[in-house]
């Protein structure tokens, strides 16, 4: 498998970064995973701001030469892993800006005159690893699972990705948050992951 990890956190001393290291450790020990690329959005100074005008049209974004490297990464990957914190009930603006630019018409989907477009990223699978200060069940009971609905239905299913796994971890700023145990859980998940084992 070819695995792309999209990491979104500005601090390499953060818990999110520790989860990244757990994922990398598991992937390294997994014989089913041949190649891993890490895209550190903050580390690369990725520009999440959409800018359009007379000389730059939104309809042409799928062929923007400045984004070619990132399109190649997504095309290459069989599994895409997103690691990010939950801020205000949703992923960071940096990650949403990446999604706005990369999951563009002509690359990630194609309008076909039907209710839903043709997804052009079929056959890929996704794992979303997120951490938050509040309780793990907070998004479900207080926010109607808005985060999962956003990522699964409004994004991934729209572009043809049906296999989506969520690993959400709450209470991450608590002394009783069991942070080490949760990082170990993620490590073991990727140590054993194969192309057929991902479930939504």
Tab-separated table of N, CA and C in Angstrom, residues 20-193:
chain	number	residue	atom	x	y	z
A	20	UNK	N	1.041	11.247	15.387
A	20	UNK	CA	1.732	11.058	14.109
A	20	UNK	C	2.867	10.060	14.259
A	21	UNK	N	3.659	10.194	15.317
A	21	UNK	CA	4.775	9.273	15.531
A	21	UNK	C	4.280	7.847	15.756
A	22	UNK	N	3.142	7.707	16.452
A	22	UNK	CA	2.558	6.382	16.644
A	22	UNK	C	2.129	5.761	15.330
A	23	UNK	N	1.533	6.565	14.459
A	23	UNK	CA	1.124	6.085	13.139
A	23	UNK	C	2.338	5.650	12.332
A	24	UNK	N	3.377	6.468	12.328
A	24	UNK	CA	4.582	6.148	11.569
A	24	UNK	C	5.245	4.870	12.082
A	25	UNK	N	5.258	4.708	13.398
A	25	UNK	CA	5.845	3.499	13.983
A	25	UNK	C	5.060	2.263	13.546
A	26	UNK	N	3.730	2.350	13.577
A	26	UNK	CA	2.909	1.223	13.154
A	26	UNK	C	3.085	0.911	11.680
A	27	UNK	N	3.127	1.947	10.846
A	27	UNK	CA	3.301	1.742	9.407
A	27	UNK	C	4.649	1.087	9.094
A	28	UNK	N	5.681	1.503	9.829
A	28	UNK	CA	7.019	0.969	9.591
A	28	UNK	C	7.089	-0.525	9.878
A	29	UNK	N	6.293	-0.997	10.830
A	29	UNK	CA	6.299	-2.407	11.212
A	29	UNK	C	5.255	-3.225	10.462
A	30	UNK	N	4.557	-2.596	9.524
A	30	UNK	CA	3.488	-3.266	8.786
A	30	UNK	C	3.993	-3.635	7.392
A	31	UNK	N	4.097	-4.930	7.120
A	31	UNK	CA	4.646	-5.383	5.835
A	31	UNK	C	3.707	-5.116	4.674
A	32	UNK	N	2.436	-4.820	4.964
A	32	UNK	CA	1.476	-4.514	3.901
A	32	UNK	C	1.639	-3.090	3.383
A	33	UNK	N	2.372	-2.264	4.103
A	33	UNK	CA	2.576	-0.857	3.720
A	33	UNK	C	3.982	-0.702	3.160
A	34	UNK	N	4.062	-0.414	1.866
A	34	UNK	CA	5.370	-0.304	1.224
A	34	UNK	C	5.953	1.103	1.300
A	35	UNK	N	5.104	2.106	1.131
A	35	UNK	CA	5.595	3.477	1.021
A	35	UNK	C	4.725	4.421	1.833
A	36	UNK	N	5.374	5.377	2.504
A	36	UNK	CA	4.665	6.364	3.309
A	36	UNK	C	5.201	7.756	2.977
A	37	UNK	N	4.304	8.686	2.720
A	37	UNK	CA	4.673	10.086	2.579
A	37	UNK	C	3.948	10.884	3.655
A	38	UNK	N	4.630	11.867	4.229
A	38	UNK	CA	4.020	12.744	5.228
A	38	UNK	C	3.966	14.160	4.667
A	39	UNK	N	2.762	14.718	4.660
A	39	UNK	CA	2.580	16.116	4.286
A	39	UNK	C	2.252	16.894	5.551
A	40	UNK	N	3.197	17.682	6.021
A	40	UNK	CA	3.021	18.527	7.204
A	40	UNK	C	2.601	19.909	6.704
A	41	UNK	N	1.308	20.205	6.774
A	41	UNK	CA	0.797	21.417	6.148
A	41	UNK	C	1.420	22.682	6.721
A	42	UNK	N	1.546	22.754	8.043
A	42	UNK	CA	2.181	23.927	8.651
A	42	UNK	C	3.678	23.934	8.350
A	43	UNK	N	4.299	22.767	8.418
A	43	UNK	CA	5.737	22.672	8.161
A	43	UNK	C	6.104	23.092	6.752
A	44	UNK	N	5.194	22.865	5.810
A	44	UNK	CA	5.443	23.227	4.416
A	44	UNK	C	4.966	24.648	4.097
A	45	UNK	N	4.399	25.321	5.090
A	45	UNK	CA	3.821	26.644	4.860
A	45	UNK	C	2.792	26.613	3.729
A	46	UNK	N	1.969	25.553	3.748
A	46	UNK	CA	0.916	25.445	2.748
A	46	UNK	C	0.004	26.664	2.847
A	47	UNK	N	-0.320	27.251	1.703
A	47	UNK	CA	-1.190	28.430	1.681
A	47	UNK	C	-2.642	27.978	1.526
A	48	UNK	N	-3.458	28.091	2.585
A	48	UNK	CA	-4.831	27.589	2.514
A	48	UNK	C	-5.835	28.570	1.922
A	49	UNK	N	-5.368	29.767	1.547
A	49	UNK	CA	-6.289	30.824	1.120
A	49	UNK	C	-6.600	30.698	-0.371
A	50	UNK	N	-7.891	30.626	-0.682
A	50	UNK	CA	-8.324	30.621	-2.077
A	50	UNK	C	-8.302	32.046	-2.626
A	51	UNK	N	-7.702	32.214	-3.802
A	51	UNK	CA	-7.650	33.525	-4.442
A	51	UNK	C	-8.038	33.378	-5.903
A	52	UNK	N	-9.078	34.089	-6.310
A	52	UNK	CA	-9.521	34.042	-7.692
A	52	UNK	C	-9.677	35.459	-8.226
A	53	UNK	N	-9.565	35.576	-9.544
A	53	UNK	CA	-9.713	36.889	-10.174
A	53	UNK	C	-9.765	36.738	-11.677
A	54	UNK	N	-9.403	37.807	-12.376
A	54	UNK	CA	-9.455	37.795	-13.836
A	54	UNK	C	-8.526	36.747	-14.440
A	55	UNK	N	-7.372	36.563	-13.816
A	55	UNK	CA	-6.368	35.665	-14.377
A	55	UNK	C	-6.319	34.298	-13.703
A	56	UNK	N	-7.189	34.090	-12.712
A	56	UNK	CA	-7.186	32.813	-11.996
A	56	UNK	C	-8.627	32.432	-11.684
A	57	UNK	N	-9.129	31.438	-12.419
A	57	UNK	CA	-10.525	31.026	-12.287
A	57	UNK	C	-10.639	29.777	-11.421
A	58	UNK	N	-11.729	29.724	-10.644
A	58	UNK	CA	-11.943	28.567	-9.785
A	58	UNK	C	-12.076	27.284	-10.600
A	59	UNK	N	-12.699	27.391	-11.760
A	59	UNK	CA	-12.903	26.199	-12.592
A	59	UNK	C	-11.593	25.597	-13.087
A	60	UNK	N	-10.502	26.374	-13.012
A	60	UNK	CA	-9.193	25.892	-13.470
A	60	UNK	C	-8.317	25.398	-12.316
A	61	UNK	N	-8.858	25.383	-11.115
A	61	UNK	CA	-8.037	25.049	-9.949
A	61	UNK	C	-7.464	23.632	-10.033
A	62	UNK	N	-8.172	22.711	-10.689
A	62	UNK	CA	-7.724	21.322	-10.774
A	62	UNK	C	-6.408	21.167	-11.540
A	63	UNK	N	-6.026	22.206	-12.289
A	63	UNK	CA	-4.768	22.131	-13.037
A	63	UNK	C	-3.785	23.230	-12.635
A	64	UNK	N	-4.013	23.845	-11.480
A	64	UNK	CA	-3.112	24.884	-10.977
A	64	UNK	C	-1.714	24.283	-10.788
A	65	UNK	N	-0.699	24.801	-11.476
A	65	UNK	CA	0.652	24.227	-11.377
A	65	UNK	C	1.238	24.296	-9.966
A	66	UNK	N	0.795	25.262	-9.151
A	66	UNK	CA	1.309	25.368	-7.791
A	66	UNK	C	0.843	24.211	-6.908
A	67	UNK	N	-0.209	23.535	-7.324
A	67	UNK	CA	-0.769	22.441	-6.524
A	67	UNK	C	-0.454	21.059	-7.110
A	68	UNK	N	0.353	21.015	-8.156
A	68	UNK	CA	0.619	19.748	-8.833
A	68	UNK	C	1.240	18.710	-7.898
A	69	UNK	N	2.172	19.138	-7.076
A	69	UNK	CA	2.822	18.224	-6.132
A	69	UNK	C	1.792	17.542	-5.240
A	70	UNK	N	0.827	18.308	-4.746
A	70	UNK	CA	-0.168	17.781	-3.816
A	70	UNK	C	-1.184	16.894	-4.538
A	71	UNK	N	-1.512	17.229	-5.782
A	71	UNK	CA	-2.382	16.356	-6.583
A	71	UNK	C	-1.707	15.021	-6.820
A	72	UNK	N	-0.415	15.053	-7.107
A	72	UNK	CA	0.326	13.814	-7.336
A	72	UNK	C	0.329	12.933	-6.089
A	73	UNK	N	0.456	13.550	-4.927
A	73	UNK	CA	0.427	12.791	-3.689
A	73	UNK	C	-0.914	12.084	-3.509
A	74	UNK	N	-2.008	12.797	-3.733
A	74	UNK	CA	-3.334	12.214	-3.565
A	74	UNK	C	-3.596	11.125	-4.596
A	75	UNK	N	-3.139	11.316	-5.808
A	75	UNK	CA	-3.319	10.299	-6.845
A	75	UNK	C	-2.526	9.039	-6.514
A	76	UNK	N	-1.346	9.228	-5.983
A	76	UNK	CA	-0.443	8.121	-5.632
A	76	UNK	C	-0.970	7.301	-4.462
A	77	UNK	N	-1.596	7.943	-3.506
A	77	UNK	CA	-1.973	7.283	-2.251
A	77	UNK	C	-3.152	6.339	-2.441
A	78	UNK	N	-3.042	5.179	-1.781
A	78	UNK	CA	-4.172	4.254	-1.696
A	78	UNK	C	-4.936	4.481	-0.395
A	79	UNK	N	-4.213	4.861	0.647
A	79	UNK	CA	-4.827	5.230	1.921
A	79	UNK	C	-4.342	6.624	2.310
A	80	UNK	N	-5.285	7.440	2.751
A	80	UNK	CA	-4.961	8.801	3.166
A	80	UNK	C	-5.320	8.927	4.636
A	81	UNK	N	-4.351	9.332	5.433
A	81	UNK	CA	-4.550	9.465	6.876
A	81	UNK	C	-4.476	10.950	7.229
A	82	UNK	N	-5.522	11.446	7.851
A	82	UNK	CA	-5.551	12.829	8.300
A	82	UNK	C	-5.403	12.855	9.820
A	83	UNK	N	-4.443	13.627	10.313
A	83	UNK	CA	-4.218	13.769	11.757
A	83	UNK	C	-4.361	15.243	12.102
A	84	UNK	N	-5.290	15.562	13.030
A	84	UNK	CA	-5.568	16.960	13.315
A	84	UNK	C	-6.319	17.088	14.638
A	85	UNK	N	-6.266	18.256	15.250
A	85	UNK	CA	-7.088	18.514	16.438
A	85	UNK	C	-8.482	18.973	16.034
A	86	UNK	N	-9.426	18.854	16.936
A	86	UNK	CA	-10.753	19.417	16.748
A	86	UNK	C	-10.790	20.758	17.477
A	87	UNK	N	-10.967	21.834	16.715
A	87	UNK	CA	-11.067	23.176	17.272
A	87	UNK	C	-12.444	23.727	16.917
A	88	UNK	N	-13.202	24.146	17.914
A	88	UNK	CA	-14.547	24.669	17.690
A	88	UNK	C	-15.428	23.676	16.932
A	89	UNK	N	-15.237	22.408	17.245
A	89	UNK	CA	-16.096	21.378	16.683
A	89	UNK	C	-15.762	20.946	15.274
A	90	UNK	N	-14.634	21.417	14.738
A	90	UNK	CA	-14.295	21.062	13.362
A	90	UNK	C	-12.781	21.075	13.177
A	91	UNK	N	-12.278	20.547	12.063
A	91	UNK	CA	-10.842	20.549	11.806
A	91	UNK	C	-10.301	21.970	11.680
A	92	UNK	N	-8.992	22.156	11.844
A	92	UNK	CA	-8.384	23.487	11.715
A	92	UNK	C	-8.607	24.102	10.334
A	93	UNK	N	-8.612	25.423	10.291
A	93	UNK	CA	-8.801	26.138	9.025
A	93	UNK	C	-7.726	25.758	8.008
A	94	UNK	N	-6.517	25.462	8.486
A	94	UNK	CA	-5.440	25.059	7.573
A	94	UNK	C	-5.840	23.810	6.791
A	95	UNK	N	-6.389	22.809	7.473
A	95	UNK	CA	-6.800	21.588	6.793
A	95	UNK	C	-7.981	21.845	5.862
A	96	UNK	N	-8.933	22.670	6.306
A	96	UNK	CA	-10.079	22.965	5.452
A	96	UNK	C	-9.641	23.716	4.192
A	97	UNK	N	-8.616	24.552	4.318
A	97	UNK	CA	-8.085	25.240	3.144
A	97	UNK	C	-7.430	24.268	2.175
A	98	UNK	N	-6.715	23.289	2.709
A	98	UNK	CA	-6.127	22.232	1.871
A	98	UNK	C	-7.234	21.488	1.125
A	99	UNK	N	-8.305	21.141	1.840
A	99	UNK	CA	-9.425	20.435	1.218
A	99	UNK	C	-10.068	21.297	0.137
A	100	UNK	N	-10.283	22.586	0.417
A	100	UNK	CA	-10.869	23.492	-0.574
A	100	UNK	C	-10.071	23.500	-1.873
A	101	UNK	N	-8.762	23.480	-1.754
A	101	UNK	CA	-7.908	23.566	-2.938
A	101	UNK	C	-7.740	22.226	-3.652
A	102	UNK	N	-7.585	21.153	-2.870
A	102	UNK	CA	-7.210	19.886	-3.470
A	102	UNK	C	-8.397	19.068	-3.979
A	103	UNK	N	-9.523	19.138	-3.297
A	103	UNK	CA	-10.671	18.327	-3.709
A	103	UNK	C	-11.531	19.138	-4.686
A	104	UNK	N	-10.905	19.495	-5.783
A	104	UNK	CA	-11.506	20.412	-6.747
A	104	UNK	C	-12.185	19.654	-7.882
A	105	UNK	N	-13.156	20.315	-8.504
A	105	UNK	CA	-13.811	19.774	-9.688
A	105	UNK	C	-12.783	19.569	-10.797
A	106	UNK	N	-12.865	18.427	-11.460
A	106	UNK	CA	-11.903	18.101	-12.501
A	106	UNK	C	-10.788	17.219	-12.007
A	107	UNK	N	-10.567	17.221	-10.695
A	107	UNK	CA	-9.568	16.332	-10.089
A	107	UNK	C	-10.213	15.336	-9.141
A	108	UNK	N	-11.021	15.808	-8.192
A	108	UNK	CA	-11.615	14.931	-7.193
A	108	UNK	C	-13.025	14.478	-7.576
A	109	UNK	N	-13.688	15.240	-8.406
A	109	UNK	CA	-15.038	14.862	-8.851
A	109	UNK	C	-15.336	15.529	-10.188
A	110	UNK	N	-16.383	15.019	-10.845
A	110	UNK	CA	-16.784	15.556	-12.137
A	110	UNK	C	-18.299	15.646	-12.181
A	111	UNK	N	-18.811	16.816	-12.485
A	111	UNK	CA	-20.260	16.994	-12.606
A	111	UNK	C	-20.777	16.177	-13.786
A	112	UNK	N	-21.897	15.480	-13.559
A	112	UNK	CA	-22.447	14.604	-14.588
A	112	UNK	C	-23.934	14.841	-14.843
A	113	UNK	N	-24.465	15.934	-14.298
A	113	UNK	CA	-25.871	16.247	-14.499
A	113	UNK	C	-26.810	15.531	-13.559
A	114	UNK	N	-26.287	14.679	-12.695
A	114	UNK	CA	-27.100	13.948	-11.730
A	114	UNK	C	-27.078	14.664	-10.376
A	115	UNK	N	-27.817	14.111	-9.419
A	115	UNK	CA	-27.889	14.717	-8.097
A	115	UNK	C	-26.509	14.799	-7.461
A	116	UNK	N	-25.739	13.717	-7.559
A	116	UNK	CA	-24.370	13.685	-7.054
A	116	UNK	C	-23.403	13.530	-8.220
A	117	UNK	N	-22.228	14.126	-8.125
A	117	UNK	CA	-21.268	14.048	-9.217
A	117	UNK	C	-20.587	12.679	-9.258
A	118	UNK	N	-19.783	12.483	-10.264
A	118	UNK	CA	-18.957	11.278	-10.341
A	118	UNK	C	-17.705	11.506	-9.506
A	119	UNK	N	-17.489	10.663	-8.489
A	119	UNK	CA	-16.283	10.771	-7.678
A	119	UNK	C	-15.086	10.238	-8.428
A	120	UNK	N	-14.016	10.992	-8.460
A	120	UNK	CA	-12.820	10.601	-9.214
A	120	UNK	C	-11.728	10.006	-8.332
A	121	UNK	N	-12.002	9.889	-7.024
A	121	UNK	CA	-11.016	9.314	-6.107
A	121	UNK	C	-11.480	7.945	-5.595
A	122	UNK	N	-12.240	7.249	-6.408
A	122	UNK	CA	-12.759	5.928	-6.037
A	122	UNK	C	-11.613	4.954	-5.775
A	123	UNK	N	-11.869	4.026	-4.863
A	123	UNK	CA	-10.884	2.985	-4.571
A	123	UNK	C	-9.928	3.345	-3.459
A	124	UNK	N	-9.899	4.601	-3.059
A	124	UNK	CA	-9.051	5.012	-1.951
A	124	UNK	C	-9.808	4.862	-0.637
A	125	UNK	N	-9.092	4.842	0.460
A	125	UNK	CA	-9.717	4.811	1.787
A	125	UNK	C	-9.050	5.848	2.672
A	126	UNK	N	-9.758	6.221	3.740
A	126	UNK	CA	-9.322	7.322	4.590
A	126	UNK	C	-9.416	6.918	6.054
A	127	UNK	N	-8.455	7.379	6.848
A	127	UNK	CA	-8.527	7.296	8.302
A	127	UNK	C	-8.354	8.713	8.836
A	128	UNK	N	-9.305	9.153	9.666
A	128	UNK	CA	-9.227	10.468	10.304
A	128	UNK	C	-8.924	10.272	11.783
A	129	UNK	N	-7.796	10.808	12.235
A	129	UNK	CA	-7.395	10.729	13.638
A	129	UNK	C	-7.479	12.133	14.217
A	130	UNK	N	-8.355	12.312	15.198
A	130	UNK	CA	-8.550	13.650	15.750
A	130	UNK	C	-8.506	13.621	17.272
A	131	UNK	N	-8.025	14.709	17.847
A	131	UNK	CA	-7.954	14.837	19.303
A	131	UNK	C	-8.675	16.113	19.715
A	132	UNK	N	-9.239	16.097	20.917
A	132	UNK	CA	-9.978	17.267	21.389
A	132	UNK	C	-9.876	17.388	22.901
A	133	UNK	N	-10.110	18.570	23.386
A	133	UNK	CA	-10.076	18.826	24.826
A	133	UNK	C	-11.296	18.234	25.522
A	134	UNK	N	-12.458	18.329	24.904
A	134	UNK	CA	-13.701	17.865	25.511
A	134	UNK	C	-13.838	16.357	25.497
A	135	UNK	N	-14.912	15.828	26.087
A	135	UNK	CA	-15.160	14.385	26.115
A	135	UNK	C	-15.322	13.811	24.717
A	136	UNK	N	-14.981	12.544	24.538
A	136	UNK	CA	-15.062	11.903	23.240
A	136	UNK	C	-16.471	11.942	22.665
A	137	UNK	N	-17.480	11.792	23.509
A	137	UNK	CA	-18.863	11.757	23.031
A	137	UNK	C	-19.485	13.139	22.861
A	138	UNK	N	-18.723	14.187	23.178
A	138	UNK	CA	-19.253	15.555	23.054
A	138	UNK	C	-19.753	15.867	21.635
A	139	UNK	N	-18.978	15.549	20.580
A	139	UNK	CA	-19.467	15.874	19.231
A	139	UNK	C	-20.756	15.142	18.875
A	140	UNK	N	-20.911	13.929	19.384
A	140	UNK	CA	-22.093	13.151	19.044
A	140	UNK	C	-23.355	13.725	19.687
A	141	UNK	N	-23.284	13.996	20.989
A	141	UNK	CA	-24.483	14.389	21.716
A	141	UNK	C	-24.765	15.892	21.669
A	142	UNK	N	-23.732	16.707	21.525
A	142	UNK	CA	-23.926	18.149	21.561
A	142	UNK	C	-23.920	18.774	20.166
A	143	UNK	N	-23.170	18.176	19.241
A	143	UNK	CA	-23.015	18.767	17.915
A	143	UNK	C	-23.609	17.895	16.804
A	144	UNK	N	-24.393	16.901	17.191
A	144	UNK	CA	-25.041	16.022	16.200
A	144	UNK	C	-24.052	15.392	15.217
A	145	UNK	N	-22.879	15.068	15.742
A	145	UNK	CA	-21.852	14.425	14.920
A	145	UNK	C	-21.463	15.261	13.705
A	146	UNK	N	-21.475	16.575	13.852
A	146	UNK	CA	-21.223	17.467	12.714
A	146	UNK	C	-19.873	17.201	12.059
A	147	UNK	N	-18.855	16.917	12.856
A	147	UNK	CA	-17.522	16.671	12.315
A	147	UNK	C	-17.510	15.457	11.396
A	148	UNK	N	-18.085	14.350	11.851
A	148	UNK	CA	-18.090	13.136	11.038
A	148	UNK	C	-18.951	13.300	9.792
A	149	UNK	N	-20.092	13.947	9.944
A	149	UNK	CA	-20.966	14.171	8.794
A	149	UNK	C	-20.257	15.020	7.742
A	150	UNK	N	-19.582	16.066	8.208
A	150	UNK	CA	-18.835	16.934	7.302
A	150	UNK	C	-17.798	16.140	6.516
A	151	UNK	N	-16.990	15.369	7.223
A	151	UNK	CA	-15.885	14.671	6.572
A	151	UNK	C	-16.370	13.495	5.723
A	152	UNK	N	-17.299	12.707	6.269
A	152	UNK	CA	-17.718	11.503	5.560
A	152	UNK	C	-18.636	11.809	4.371
A	153	UNK	N	-19.708	12.583	4.630
A	153	UNK	CA	-20.732	12.775	3.601
A	153	UNK	C	-20.475	13.968	2.690
A	154	UNK	N	-20.127	15.110	3.288
A	154	UNK	CA	-19.957	16.316	2.476
A	154	UNK	C	-18.659	16.302	1.684
A	155	UNK	N	-17.690	15.503	2.122
A	155	UNK	CA	-16.388	15.485	1.444
A	155	UNK	C	-16.088	14.139	0.793
A	156	UNK	N	-15.803	13.124	1.610
A	156	UNK	CA	-15.256	11.885	1.058
A	156	UNK	C	-16.228	11.139	0.154
A	157	UNK	N	-17.475	10.976	0.569
A	157	UNK	CA	-18.435	10.291	-0.302
A	157	UNK	C	-18.664	11.070	-1.586
A	158	UNK	N	-18.593	12.369	-1.494
A	158	UNK	CA	-18.808	13.232	-2.658
A	158	UNK	C	-17.759	12.974	-3.741
A	159	UNK	N	-16.534	12.629	-3.320
A	159	UNK	CA	-15.458	12.413	-4.295
A	159	UNK	C	-15.194	10.930	-4.540
A	160	UNK	N	-16.099	10.072	-4.032
A	160	UNK	CA	-16.013	8.649	-4.355
A	160	UNK	C	-15.323	7.771	-3.338
A	161	UNK	N	-14.921	8.330	-2.191
A	161	UNK	CA	-14.245	7.541	-1.161
A	161	UNK	C	-15.287	7.023	-0.182
A	162	UNK	N	-15.482	5.713	-0.164
A	162	UNK	CA	-16.532	5.121	0.665
A	162	UNK	C	-16.010	4.562	1.985
A	163	UNK	N	-14.769	4.143	2.015
A	163	UNK	CA	-14.208	3.563	3.228
A	163	UNK	C	-13.553	4.658	4.072
A	164	UNK	N	-14.197	4.995	5.182
A	164	UNK	CA	-13.708	6.066	6.057
A	164	UNK	C	-13.744	5.576	7.501
A	165	UNK	N	-12.631	5.651	8.184
A	165	UNK	CA	-12.518	5.244	9.584
A	165	UNK	C	-12.191	6.469	10.431
A	166	UNK	N	-12.906	6.627	11.557
A	166	UNK	CA	-12.636	7.727	12.477
A	166	UNK	C	-12.057	7.183	13.779
A	167	UNK	N	-10.954	7.764	14.213
A	167	UNK	CA	-10.380	7.495	15.530
A	167	UNK	C	-10.361	8.826	16.269
A	168	UNK	N	-11.378	9.047	17.093
A	168	UNK	CA	-11.524	10.314	17.820
A	168	UNK	C	-11.161	10.107	19.282
A	169	UNK	N	-10.373	11.016	19.817
A	169	UNK	CA	-9.913	10.890	21.196
A	169	UNK	C	-10.205	12.172	21.963
A	170	UNK	N	-10.992	12.049	23.018
A	170	UNK	CA	-11.338	13.192	23.840
A	170	UNK	C	-10.575	13.234	25.150
A	171	UNK	N	-10.826	14.281	25.924
A	171	UNK	CA	-10.171	14.497	27.225
A	171	UNK	C	-8.650	14.553	27.111
A	172	UNK	N	-8.153	15.088	26.009
A	172	UNK	CA	-6.722	15.029	25.758
A	172	UNK	C	-5.896	16.030	26.555
A	173	UNK	N	-6.558	16.948	27.255
A	173	UNK	CA	-5.823	17.863	28.124
A	173	UNK	C	-6.011	17.506	29.592
A	174	UNK	N	-6.599	16.357	29.833
A	174	UNK	CA	-6.838	15.902	31.200
A	174	UNK	C	-5.712	15.000	31.682
A	175	UNK	N	-5.402	15.096	32.979
A	175	UNK	CA	-4.391	14.215	33.563
A	175	UNK	C	-4.843	12.758	33.522
A	176	UNK	N	-6.151	12.546	33.366
A	176	UNK	CA	-6.710	11.192	33.300
A	176	UNK	C	-7.106	10.824	31.862
A	177	UNK	N	-6.484	11.474	30.905
A	177	UNK	CA	-6.857	11.276	29.507
A	177	UNK	C	-6.329	10.019	28.851
A	178	UNK	N	-5.455	9.280	29.560
A	178	UNK	CA	-4.893	8.019	29.036
A	178	UNK	C	-4.245	8.237	27.667
A	179	UNK	N	-3.471	9.313	27.570
A	179	UNK	CA	-2.872	9.674	26.295
A	179	UNK	C	-1.941	8.589	25.759
A	180	UNK	N	-1.111	8.034	26.621
A	180	UNK	CA	-0.148	7.018	26.187
A	180	UNK	C	-0.878	5.783	25.677
A	181	UNK	N	-1.929	5.377	26.366
A	181	UNK	CA	-2.699	4.213	25.941
A	181	UNK	C	-3.346	4.445	24.582
A	182	UNK	N	-3.810	5.656	24.339
A	182	UNK	CA	-4.483	5.956	23.074
A	182	UNK	C	-3.492	6.016	21.916
A	183	UNK	N	-2.309	6.540	22.173
A	183	UNK	CA	-1.267	6.535	21.140
A	183	UNK	C	-0.875	5.098	20.813
A	184	UNK	N	-0.800	4.255	21.836
A	184	UNK	CA	-0.473	2.840	21.628
A	184	UNK	C	-1.570	2.144	20.823
A	185	UNK	N	-2.808	2.521	21.054
A	185	UNK	CA	-3.917	1.945	20.291
A	185	UNK	C	-3.787	2.279	18.809
A	186	UNK	N	-3.431	3.527	18.521
A	186	UNK	CA	-3.254	3.949	17.132
A	186	UNK	C	-2.073	3.211	16.504
A	187	UNK	N	-0.988	3.100	17.241
A	187	UNK	CA	0.183	2.375	16.753
A	187	UNK	C	-0.190	0.940	16.365
A	188	UNK	N	-0.910	0.247	17.223
A	188	UNK	CA	-1.279	-1.149	16.956
A	188	UNK	C	-2.253	-1.246	15.782
A	189	UNK	N	-3.130	-0.264	15.641
A	189	UNK	CA	-4.076	-0.269	14.525
A	189	UNK	C	-3.323	-0.254	13.200
A	190	UNK	N	-2.326	0.612	13.082
A	190	UNK	CA	-1.592	0.712	11.822
A	190	UNK	C	-0.566	-0.399	11.661
A	191	UNK	N	-0.146	-0.960	12.735
A	191	UNK	CA	0.769	-2.110	12.660
A	191	UNK	C	0.071	-3.296	11.999
A	192	UNK	N	-1.238	-3.426	12.200
A	192	UNK	CA	-1.980	-4.585	11.700
A	192	UNK	C	-2.831	-4.269	10.473
A	193	UNK	N	-2.915	-3.016	10.082
A	193	UNK	CA	-3.799	-2.616	8.989
A	193	UNK	C	-3.381	-3.244	7.680
